[in-house]
XYZ file of C-alpha atoms in Angstrom:
707
model
C 30.640 -7.215 26.391
C 32.791 -8.117 23.283
C 34.726 -5.705 21.516
C 32.789 -6.013 18.294
C 29.412 -5.145 20.211
C 31.141 -2.228 22.090
C 32.152 -0.661 18.635
C 28.729 -1.277 17.125
C 26.987 0.635 19.879
C 29.551 3.459 19.448
C 28.910 3.531 15.642
C 25.103 3.593 16.217
C 25.157 5.871 19.018
C 26.932 8.907 16.906
C 23.646 9.518 14.929
C 21.047 8.602 17.687
C 20.617 11.611 20.091
C 18.539 13.069 22.603
C 15.994 15.638 21.440
C 14.666 18.936 23.157
C 11.649 19.889 21.181
C 10.487 22.264 23.715
C 13.249 24.580 23.071
C 14.789 23.527 20.007
C 14.117 23.500 16.491
C 15.458 20.503 14.436
C 16.010 20.253 10.537
C 17.988 17.920 8.118
C 20.290 19.260 5.347
C 21.686 17.194 2.482
C 24.750 18.331 1.467
C 28.425 16.540 0.362
C 30.407 19.470 2.367
C 32.651 17.982 4.768
C 32.651 20.860 6.917
C 28.912 21.071 7.453
C 29.579 21.318 11.445
C 31.601 24.110 10.872
C 29.075 25.902 8.637
C 26.304 25.213 11.278
C 28.438 26.644 13.761
C 28.893 29.994 11.582
C 25.036 30.089 11.630
C 24.862 29.752 15.083
C 23.259 26.619 14.898
C 24.416 23.228 16.716
C 25.387 20.255 14.583
C 23.711 17.282 15.746
C 25.534 14.510 13.693
C 24.825 12.509 10.608
C 21.255 10.950 9.947
C 21.917 7.227 10.465
C 23.778 5.674 7.674
C 22.946 8.411 5.032
C 26.461 10.314 4.940
C 24.618 13.334 3.086
C 21.901 14.134 5.423
C 22.750 15.638 8.682
C 20.983 17.149 11.821
C 21.105 20.717 12.851
C 18.922 22.421 15.293
C 18.552 26.006 16.430
C 17.193 27.632 19.626
C 13.410 28.373 19.499
C 14.176 31.549 21.574
C 16.586 32.808 18.670
C 14.452 34.165 16.024
C 16.970 36.017 13.980
C 18.511 32.222 13.379
C 14.935 30.963 12.655
C 14.725 33.384 9.913
C 17.795 32.813 8.510
C 16.880 29.113 8.225
C 13.602 29.711 7.061
C 14.969 31.838 4.108
C 16.519 28.654 2.807
C 13.835 26.107 3.023
C 15.321 24.678 -0.115
C 18.179 23.727 1.872
C 16.755 22.582 5.132
C 13.767 20.252 5.703
C 12.231 20.800 9.334
C 11.756 17.618 11.167
C 8.298 17.732 13.217
C 7.684 14.634 15.432
C 4.134 13.027 14.024
C 2.222 10.830 15.961
C -0.121 9.472 13.237
C 1.517 8.674 10.182
C 2.433 4.830 10.295
C -0.167 2.085 11.404
C 0.238 -1.346 12.536
C -1.480 -3.664 10.418
C -2.641 -6.093 13.040
C -5.759 -7.963 12.418
C -8.919 -5.872 11.921
C -12.097 -6.340 13.732
C -14.204 -9.157 11.563
C -16.667 -7.720 9.289
C -17.347 -10.691 7.297
C -18.448 -14.206 7.953
C -16.456 -16.610 9.576
C -15.955 -19.797 7.581
C -15.826 -22.829 9.474
C -14.359 -26.534 8.065
C -13.583 -28.986 11.006
C -14.922 -32.214 9.099
C -13.612 -32.520 6.060
C -10.150 -32.026 4.590
C -9.625 -29.218 2.722
C -8.167 -29.756 -0.571
C -6.567 -27.125 -2.898
C -8.811 -25.962 -5.415
C -8.565 -27.438 -8.993
C -4.775 -28.600 -8.389
C -2.915 -31.236 -7.344
C -0.788 -31.320 -4.376
C 2.399 -29.249 -4.688
C 5.550 -31.115 -5.773
C 7.495 -30.891 -2.563
C 9.188 -33.018 0.001
C 7.740 -32.248 3.674
C 8.747 -34.225 6.438
C 5.246 -35.191 7.549
C 3.827 -38.214 5.208
C 0.953 -40.595 5.443
C 3.156 -42.819 7.413
C 4.884 -40.198 9.704
C 2.355 -38.890 12.177
C 2.279 -35.576 13.913
C 3.410 -37.285 17.300
C 6.342 -38.651 15.485
C 7.341 -35.597 13.668
C 7.492 -33.694 17.105
C 9.638 -36.551 18.139
C 11.968 -36.507 15.486
C 12.222 -32.826 15.694
C 12.794 -32.699 19.139
C 9.744 -30.243 19.755
C 8.539 -29.824 23.189
C 6.698 -26.430 22.813
C 3.379 -26.884 24.248
C 2.034 -24.300 21.779
C 3.343 -26.137 18.818
C 0.055 -27.710 18.495
C -1.772 -24.529 17.833
C 0.744 -23.422 15.456
C -0.996 -24.641 12.090
C 0.848 -22.265 10.028
C 3.891 -24.579 10.333
C 2.353 -27.719 10.520
C -1.333 -28.296 9.853
C -3.039 -31.437 11.069
C -6.591 -30.714 10.042
C -6.016 -29.014 6.707
C -3.148 -30.929 4.999
C -0.822 -28.849 2.554
C -2.119 -25.526 4.188
C 1.343 -24.588 6.009
C 4.659 -23.228 5.231
C 5.982 -26.393 4.570
C 9.222 -25.727 6.731
C 9.387 -29.476 8.861
C 11.610 -30.682 5.756
C 13.923 -27.974 6.182
C 14.433 -27.876 9.832
C 15.111 -31.693 9.387
C 18.235 -31.006 7.274
C 19.250 -28.577 9.943
C 18.254 -25.417 8.269
C 17.033 -23.063 11.141
C 18.165 -19.475 10.409
C 21.549 -19.754 11.963
C 23.895 -16.411 11.286
C 20.753 -14.506 10.006
C 19.204 -11.359 11.765
C 15.818 -10.146 11.326
C 15.246 -6.456 12.243
C 11.532 -5.793 13.664
C 10.614 -2.296 12.973
C 7.782 -1.958 15.117
C 6.226 -0.980 18.678
C 9.199 -2.796 20.628
C 10.229 -6.143 21.341
C 10.113 -8.049 24.699
C 13.953 -9.157 25.125
C 13.321 -10.627 28.375
C 10.664 -13.322 27.231
C 11.824 -16.780 27.491
C 10.919 -17.560 23.859
C 13.349 -14.483 22.834
C 16.081 -13.904 25.235
C 18.669 -16.071 23.636
C 18.103 -14.904 20.231
C 17.676 -11.330 20.930
C 20.373 -9.118 18.967
C 21.081 -5.955 21.240
C 23.506 -4.685 18.728
C 20.934 -4.299 15.914
C 18.339 -2.686 18.235
C 17.327 0.614 18.993
C 14.172 2.961 20.392
C 13.598 5.693 18.055
C 10.335 6.916 19.748
C 12.226 7.326 23.337
C 15.739 7.486 21.604
C 17.296 5.046 24.170
C 19.122 1.955 23.300
C 16.614 -0.371 25.046
C 13.548 -1.141 22.311
C 11.654 -2.653 25.065
C 7.537 -2.121 25.363
C 6.526 0.570 27.353
C 2.910 1.305 26.297
C -0.073 -1.100 26.976
C -0.686 -1.893 23.383
C 2.989 -2.536 22.498
C 2.588 -6.308 21.966
C 2.762 -6.030 18.194
C 6.773 -6.310 17.393
C 6.737 -9.035 20.031
C 4.328 -11.175 18.290
C 5.866 -10.669 15.154
C 9.181 -11.671 16.464
C 7.791 -14.661 17.981
C 6.847 -15.942 14.637
C 10.446 -15.698 13.455
C 12.646 -16.557 16.221
C 10.896 -18.145 18.997
C 13.560 -20.513 20.139
C 12.516 -24.144 21.201
C 11.854 -24.771 24.635
C 8.674 -25.775 26.695
C 6.899 -22.603 26.616
C 4.491 -20.979 23.908
C 5.488 -21.887 20.401
C 8.285 -21.738 17.917
C 9.478 -19.649 15.081
C 9.798 -20.483 11.580
C 13.482 -19.636 11.739
C 14.104 -20.674 15.534
C 17.814 -20.172 15.489
C 17.602 -16.927 13.795
C 18.285 -13.707 15.907
C 15.856 -10.794 15.971
C 16.491 -6.990 16.577
C 13.967 -4.462 17.898
C 13.853 -1.404 16.232
C 10.838 0.990 17.917
C 9.135 3.431 15.756
C 5.326 3.040 16.022
C 4.812 3.781 19.749
C 5.124 8.004 19.564
C 6.112 10.624 17.491
C 8.740 10.170 15.115
C 10.229 12.332 12.567
C 11.032 11.159 9.040
C 14.431 11.582 9.571
C 14.381 9.231 12.454
C 12.451 6.768 10.258
C 14.889 6.582 7.625
C 17.630 5.979 10.143
C 15.533 3.174 11.580
C 15.410 1.759 8.039
C 19.234 1.743 7.860
C 20.010 1.057 11.424
C 22.752 -1.634 11.992
C 22.526 -2.476 8.227
C 25.447 -4.651 7.960
C 24.391 -6.772 10.747
C 20.707 -6.794 10.082
C 19.849 -8.763 7.183
C 16.194 -8.459 6.996
C 13.941 -5.838 8.096
C 10.346 -6.874 8.687
C 7.658 -3.913 8.281
C 3.916 -4.916 9.431
C 3.020 -1.136 8.796
C 2.308 1.570 6.444
C -0.106 4.442 5.693
C -3.599 4.140 7.066
C -5.615 1.190 5.249
C -8.795 3.283 4.910
C -9.175 3.170 1.086
C -8.949 6.922 1.119
C -5.141 8.155 0.523
C -2.362 7.839 -1.752
C 0.720 7.926 0.353
C 4.461 7.206 -0.186
C 7.799 7.859 1.441
C 9.705 10.697 -0.211
C 13.012 12.607 0.139
C 15.309 11.213 3.058
C 13.016 8.034 3.391
C 13.585 7.313 -0.272
C 17.428 7.822 -0.121
C 17.379 5.478 2.916
C 15.704 2.723 1.190
C 17.923 3.305 -1.898
C 20.976 3.417 0.551
C 19.888 0.180 2.225
C 19.602 -1.494 -1.315
C 22.917 -0.125 -2.525
C 25.038 -0.640 0.708
C 23.123 -2.878 3.275
C 24.231 -6.290 3.717
C 27.580 -5.502 2.512
C 26.580 -4.455 -0.772
C 24.054 -7.065 -1.442
C 21.093 -5.032 -0.259
C 18.963 -5.095 2.840
C 15.649 -7.203 2.698
C 12.852 -5.126 3.000
C 9.417 -7.068 3.813
C 6.190 -5.179 3.921
C 2.607 -6.227 4.552
C 0.207 -5.616 1.992
C -2.241 -3.731 4.149
C -5.485 -4.760 5.849
C -7.766 -2.411 3.923
C -9.410 -4.799 1.518
C -12.785 -4.404 3.208
C -12.312 -0.622 2.295
C -11.649 -1.340 -1.297
C -8.007 -0.449 -0.458
C -5.309 -1.485 -2.998
C -1.575 -1.785 -1.960
C -0.406 0.014 -5.235
C -1.454 3.105 -3.266
C 0.821 2.602 -0.754
C 4.578 3.690 -1.716
C 6.344 1.169 0.824
C 4.543 -1.669 -0.604
C 4.534 -0.815 -4.168
C 8.216 -0.049 -4.280
C 10.844 -2.157 -6.649
C 12.849 -2.218 -3.266
C 10.591 -4.302 -1.093
C 8.759 -7.844 -0.725
C 4.874 -7.221 -0.401
C 3.197 -10.090 1.285
C -0.229 -10.638 1.360
C -2.459 -13.214 3.525
C -4.214 -16.379 3.064
C -6.075 -18.153 5.803
C -5.679 -21.504 7.255
C -7.868 -23.293 4.392
C -6.049 -21.453 1.723
C -8.386 -18.600 1.127
C -8.101 -14.832 0.353
C -9.193 -13.017 3.714
C -11.300 -10.018 3.384
C -8.888 -7.790 4.643
C -5.941 -8.528 2.737
C -5.371 -5.937 0.064
C -4.771 -7.007 -3.583
C -2.485 -5.065 -6.078
C -0.055 -5.819 -8.974
C 2.907 -4.980 -6.808
C 2.241 -8.126 -4.486
C 4.843 -10.683 -4.795
C 3.710 -13.660 -2.554
C 1.241 -14.467 0.175
C 1.609 -16.403 3.290
C -0.649 -17.697 6.086
C -2.426 -15.408 8.636
C -5.596 -14.954 10.151
C -9.417 -15.943 8.777
C -11.682 -18.762 8.488
C -11.741 -18.845 12.155
C -8.030 -19.305 12.701
C -5.221 -17.241 14.069
C -1.501 -17.310 14.370
C -0.078 -18.467 17.668
C 3.026 -16.834 18.825
C 4.885 -14.923 21.588
C 3.469 -12.215 23.550
C 4.864 -9.566 26.135
C 5.085 -10.575 29.500
C 6.814 -13.577 31.171
C 5.884 -16.798 29.561
C 2.863 -14.967 27.992
C 1.693 -16.453 24.609
C -0.891 -14.925 21.938
C -3.253 -16.848 20.493
C -5.046 -14.225 18.176
C -2.307 -12.566 16.298
C -3.352 -11.930 12.443
C -3.650 -9.737 9.647
C -0.992 -9.039 7.065
C 0.679 -7.969 10.296
C 1.510 -11.720 10.820
C 2.170 -12.764 7.307
C 4.942 -10.204 6.737
C 7.217 -11.705 9.551
C 6.377 -15.198 8.693
C 7.868 -14.667 5.258
C 10.769 -12.700 6.664
C 11.565 -16.062 8.772
C 11.216 -17.916 5.558
C 13.941 -15.503 3.973
C 15.895 -15.851 6.850
C 16.086 -19.563 6.159
C 16.881 -18.859 2.663
C 19.810 -16.431 3.545
C 21.233 -19.044 6.069
C 21.935 -21.316 3.324
C 22.656 -18.618 0.610
C 24.336 -15.434 2.549
C 25.666 -14.066 -0.836
C 22.235 -13.820 -2.297
C 21.150 -10.420 -3.149
C 17.712 -8.608 -2.746
C 17.032 -9.157 -6.356
C 18.086 -12.667 -6.169
C 15.389 -13.257 -3.302
C 12.888 -11.817 -5.273
C 13.509 -13.875 -8.251
C 13.304 -16.866 -5.962
C 9.986 -15.850 -4.622
C 8.576 -15.614 -8.178
C 10.017 -19.074 -9.174
C 9.102 -21.010 -6.161
C 5.443 -19.785 -5.181
C 2.647 -22.044 -5.795
C -0.663 -21.003 -6.953
C -3.793 -22.078 -4.947
C -7.545 -21.499 -5.050
C -7.331 -21.604 -9.046
C -11.044 -21.382 -9.094
C -10.813 -17.701 -8.469
C -10.843 -15.858 -11.977
C -7.990 -13.325 -11.541
C -5.643 -15.966 -12.247
C -3.793 -15.371 -15.350
C -1.367 -17.803 -17.159
C 1.593 -15.691 -18.311
C 4.125 -15.770 -21.147
C 6.735 -17.072 -18.847
C 4.384 -20.050 -18.200
C 3.791 -18.847 -14.579
C 0.313 -17.734 -13.493
C -0.238 -14.444 -11.289
C -3.374 -13.130 -9.238
C -3.669 -9.572 -8.008
C -4.962 -11.213 -4.748
C -2.267 -13.986 -4.354
C 0.757 -12.495 -6.332
C 2.667 -15.541 -7.751
C 1.226 -17.743 -5.081
C 2.029 -18.811 -1.571
C 5.288 -19.035 -0.128
C 6.616 -22.392 0.348
C 9.585 -22.723 2.656
C 10.914 -26.099 1.207
C 10.633 -25.305 -2.238
C 12.138 -21.925 -2.052
C 15.181 -23.057 0.173
C 15.742 -25.656 -2.278
C 15.769 -23.553 -5.351
C 18.265 -21.302 -3.386
C 20.647 -23.749 -2.856
C 21.705 -23.754 -6.675
C 20.434 -20.452 -7.630
C 22.795 -18.578 -9.904
C 22.789 -14.768 -8.833
C 21.342 -12.396 -11.469
C 23.413 -9.635 -13.057
C 23.439 -6.001 -12.439
C 19.898 -3.866 -12.603
C 19.469 -1.679 -15.499
C 16.098 0.325 -16.648
C 14.774 2.636 -19.249
C 11.680 4.864 -19.464
C 9.819 6.329 -22.144
C 7.128 9.081 -21.644
C 4.029 10.542 -23.142
C 4.800 14.035 -22.035
C 4.701 16.799 -24.944
C 6.658 20.152 -25.464
C 4.964 23.469 -25.035
C 4.422 23.768 -28.633
C 1.984 20.684 -28.400
C 4.178 18.684 -30.734
C 5.501 15.182 -30.082
C 8.776 14.485 -28.219
C 11.264 12.566 -30.523
C 10.593 9.350 -29.009
C 9.603 6.644 -31.854
C 5.944 5.157 -32.416
C 4.524 6.719 -29.396
C 1.260 8.421 -28.859
C 1.643 11.582 -26.997
C -1.470 12.940 -24.957
C -1.860 15.948 -22.920
C -4.878 17.456 -21.161
C -7.035 14.874 -22.751
C -10.545 14.396 -21.050
C -11.699 10.983 -19.448
C -14.884 9.900 -20.731
C -17.082 8.425 -17.939
C -18.335 5.968 -20.478
C -15.170 4.351 -21.919
C -11.897 3.788 -21.340
C -8.988 6.331 -22.126
C -5.859 4.759 -23.780
C -2.359 5.732 -24.463
C 0.313 3.580 -26.103
C 3.998 4.053 -25.854
C 6.114 1.834 -28.020
C 9.435 0.190 -26.649
C 11.586 -0.708 -29.525
C 14.080 -3.277 -29.549
C 16.865 -0.905 -30.449
C 15.850 1.055 -27.199
C 16.045 -2.205 -25.226
C 19.398 -3.106 -26.366
C 20.612 0.281 -25.961
C 20.013 0.151 -22.177
C 21.270 -3.369 -21.839
C 17.886 -4.912 -20.449
C 18.209 -8.885 -20.911
C 15.342 -9.845 -18.485
C 12.366 -7.979 -17.497
C 11.475 -7.827 -13.842
C 9.691 -4.645 -12.515
C 7.337 -2.398 -14.377
C 6.623 0.951 -13.050
C 4.107 3.689 -14.369
C 4.065 7.055 -13.385
C 0.923 9.072 -14.166
C -0.469 12.519 -14.058
C -4.353 12.890 -13.583
C -6.603 15.490 -12.568
C -9.759 14.278 -11.274
C -12.623 15.358 -8.941
C -12.786 11.960 -7.706
C -9.874 9.905 -7.533
C -11.758 6.861 -6.172
C -13.790 6.465 -9.642
C -10.750 5.755 -11.328
C -9.589 2.376 -12.500
C -6.084 2.091 -14.005
C -4.715 -0.730 -16.207
C -1.243 -1.080 -18.177
C -1.144 -3.750 -20.985
C 2.062 -5.218 -22.089
C 2.879 -5.955 -25.853
C 1.982 -9.588 -25.238
C -1.712 -8.662 -24.171
C -1.069 -9.521 -20.483
C -3.131 -6.616 -18.292
C -2.016 -5.442 -14.913
C -4.422 -3.605 -12.755
C -2.752 -0.907 -11.289
C -5.435 1.206 -9.920
C -8.676 0.114 -8.807
C -11.770 1.853 -8.076
C -11.962 2.912 -4.171
C -15.535 4.072 -2.627
C -13.991 5.925 0.248
C -11.514 8.095 -2.103
C -13.446 11.278 -2.173
C -9.819 13.057 -3.000
C -9.965 15.723 -5.539
C -6.268 15.830 -5.746
C -6.182 13.279 -8.473
C -2.912 11.347 -8.956
C 0.464 13.926 -9.337
C 3.379 12.080 -10.309
C 2.177 9.093 -8.778
C 4.227 5.806 -9.705
C 2.032 2.234 -9.759
C 4.221 -0.807 -9.947
C 3.526 -4.341 -11.364
C 5.487 -7.533 -11.033
C 3.120 -9.685 -13.054
C 5.242 -9.024 -16.235
C 8.356 -10.746 -14.613
C 10.594 -12.131 -17.595
C 8.165 -11.190 -20.637
C 9.545 -9.648 -23.811
C 9.192 -5.645 -23.187
C 9.561 -4.998 -26.952
C 6.428 -3.645 -28.636
C 3.297 -1.486 -27.653
C 2.683 -0.616 -24.139
C -0.698 0.451 -23.370
C -2.328 2.460 -20.442
C -5.953 2.415 -19.859
C -7.956 4.773 -17.569
C -11.666 3.954 -16.596
C -13.986 6.286 -15.321
C -17.206 4.545 -15.261
C -18.654 5.374 -11.639
C -20.037 8.737 -11.164
C -20.483 10.905 -14.474
C -20.870 13.943 -12.647
C -17.150 13.760 -11.702
C -14.572 14.815 -14.413
C -10.870 14.476 -14.902
C -8.064 15.109 -17.380
C -5.362 13.254 -18.552
C -2.086 14.721 -18.384
C 0.743 12.411 -19.185
C 2.505 9.119 -18.397
C 5.909 7.629 -18.043
C 6.571 3.853 -18.427
C 9.774 2.510 -16.855
C 11.156 -1.037 -17.072
C 13.679 -2.574 -14.560
C 15.512 -5.661 -14.944
C 18.607 -7.737 -15.344
C 21.378 -6.526 -17.493
C 23.053 -7.898 -20.523
C 26.376 -10.108 -20.137
C 28.857 -7.572 -20.393
C 26.827 -4.263 -20.280
C 28.612 -2.986 -17.551
C 31.818 -4.959 -18.464
C 33.998 -2.154 -18.198
C 33.411 -1.705 -14.455
C 34.099 -5.385 -13.690
C 35.241 -5.888 -10.212
C 38.054 -8.558 -9.669
C 35.670 -11.160 -8.585
C 33.438 -11.199 -11.811
C 37.007 -11.128 -13.906
C 37.736 -14.425 -11.996
C 34.555 -15.917 -13.631
C 33.266 -17.099 -10.191
C 29.949 -16.575 -11.054
C 27.513 -18.149 -13.762
C 24.994 -16.453 -15.971
C 20.915 -17.020 -15.483
C 18.637 -18.350 -17.997
C 18.409 -17.198 -21.511
C 17.303 -13.611 -22.084
C 14.004 -12.792 -24.212
C 16.671 -10.468 -26.515
C 18.558 -13.708 -27.306
C 17.712 -15.986 -30.344
C 20.623 -18.468 -30.238
C 19.947 -21.921 -29.298
C 20.495 -22.773 -25.510
C 23.235 -25.104 -25.962
C 25.208 -22.614 -28.192
C 24.888 -19.925 -25.350
C 28.464 -19.003 -24.119
C 28.509 -19.302 -20.089
C 29.245 -15.812 -18.720
C 30.982 -14.896 -15.729
C 29.509 -11.458 -14.945
C 28.038 -11.734 -11.451
C 26.276 -9.436 -8.971
C 28.507 -8.562 -6.416
C 29.020 -4.973 -5.963
C 27.392 -4.322 -9.361
C 24.224 -2.531 -8.225
C 26.538 0.065 -6.676
C 28.650 0.211 -9.744
C 25.556 0.899 -11.686
C 24.623 3.657 -9.750
C 28.244 5.318 -10.075
C 27.832 4.571 -13.942
C 24.709 6.219 -14.502
C 25.696 9.381 -12.305
C 29.508 9.776 -13.742
C 28.506 12.534 -15.943
C 28.690 15.259 -13.346
C 30.509 15.757 -10.100
C 27.353 16.549 -8.130
C 24.066 14.625 -8.728
C 21.200 14.807 -6.615
C 18.422 12.151 -6.826
C 15.099 13.312 -7.460
C 12.250 10.937 -6.794
C 8.709 10.278 -8.052
C 6.237 8.972 -5.347
C 6.638 5.434 -4.904
C 9.640 5.000 -6.622
C 12.652 7.062 -8.197
C 14.366 8.371 -11.292
C 17.804 9.989 -11.748
C 17.836 13.430 -13.461
C 20.548 15.865 -13.890
C 20.706 18.583 -11.211
C 19.059 21.680 -11.964
C 19.775 25.114 -10.081
C 17.265 24.751 -7.755
C 18.014 21.079 -6.869
C 21.871 21.790 -6.715
C 23.067 23.732 -3.453
C 26.335 24.004 -1.840
C 26.564 24.780 1.771
C 29.587 27.123 1.177
C 27.091 29.630 -0.469
C 25.688 30.267 3.037
C 28.964 31.846 4.273
C 28.334 34.553 1.522
C 24.869 35.004 2.085
C 25.182 35.149 5.818
C 25.518 39.003 6.223
C 22.979 40.328 3.616
C 20.458 37.819 5.720
C 20.955 39.420 8.796
C 18.050 41.555 10.073
């Protein structure tokens, strides 16, 4: 084994250890104290190691047979987080059983609704037949004929348009995609050559080999085949058939939040993309989001993964469409740090199962209209003809992103989101949810910005100029205890306001030009809305936000199975529909409660947060040598700039390292700051006495805590 591989195994093996849940209790603690191991020993606890790549999170265990130690730790609940393995927390998003009529169309060629063919350059033309294409590309895989998602002979134009990319020799080389799933059959001939062992681990069994061990451990292998199945004489091939794939096994047994956090960062300098075809249950009745250590892990991947350019997290939107589920009630898919991918079928239709939401960026192909995704399966030379659901859409998108990174490995996580927005192709334009935006683009809650096109996004990436550092600003409608408005200009504060079942409740916040300039926001990207609403039946509510330009995002939809009386407590919705809009003016939140008059609710408050690209020079004092040398060019004109484009001075303030610089700049006001997160996204606040903890205090408190 190469020295590099040995070092990787040693590095990642330090924090991955066998558990003895029968005899020991496990906790994680968040601290900056470098003497955590000694402090744990002082408390008669065992220090088990750092949690993955999270330098401030550590594992500690104690014997179950030592109740005095247990009581001692339980008295410090604010310091320690019990890590109890949970079996039913994350669910695969494999194709659900059909509950809608299957549409067949084998006689006529399907045409894109009300739109001219996409302006791209596919290798397949009127004069180049399918057989010739296979010859040109030297494709001998017998299952390629069934891989319509790669080259659709029957419904021309309904594939990922990748042949023109392959013909340029762009096949995913030097990119590694980690499959966070139920394992990976690394011995399959389709995957053996592209398997990256150093980036793989089994967090269910705590062994290095993520091999499938259960009868239904087929999901991850099928997803891996979509991405990186090699060209050979077996099954089909992957969309990025020379990319590497890692297997990170998390869905086949009990797992703690700390292990999931470690998985999200596992080998995050080697693994470039994390393909995640799972999430909370898609039953249309829950609102669940990662919290605490999980959000720290995602943030850590964004800040430090891929040598500071950010890990790429790709999530399936969810299969709860038939249950009225909406991917904005899933904190993984509505995070600004993830790319949420929905599904369309072989006809370009929106399948009944694919969830819609304002956080969905793009869609790509999967099952429906009688078609499935053909891919690799577990077992010697085994192939699957029935892979589907949004589980199949996410890895297909991850494979396309591998093609992009093979051409431009320097692109950041935000660069890739910009490329999705700019290259996606709207389809099925007769759907009445399409909106023409101030940017000139179109958006649909079912399709996002449209379908992912491999040729278009790769070509756009070749000359793409990276965006500058991220900035954000927030305003809230919260009022103080004296019931007087906060000192925020031109807002309408509302508290404990009844929601009328027959009319829409509205609240308006004003974003001034001065506030936008103060925070250096140049180009709007994500918009998040955090709400506190009490309601006797959460599923009755529809929640929308309208921008100053009159663009409305449907944040939360009514859900027939959501009977929860918990309401929405600090729940954060996200929308990408307002990308590159001007944020200046009135933002209006609308809450509609029109289903069941007998169920009432109270509106408490809401917070609007705008995320986007910073102005040129906003972080100039923190420039790196790379930016000082002027090796990066600036992107397009900002909405705050009124000068003529020809008069704009071309800047040199690039992205390398600036996400991390921004975080340091934001936290510089205090020596010790904790990140406090809202559900679904995060916000940074000055630490309170309750939040700030020093493990040194345990030494002085220990004697008094003894029984």
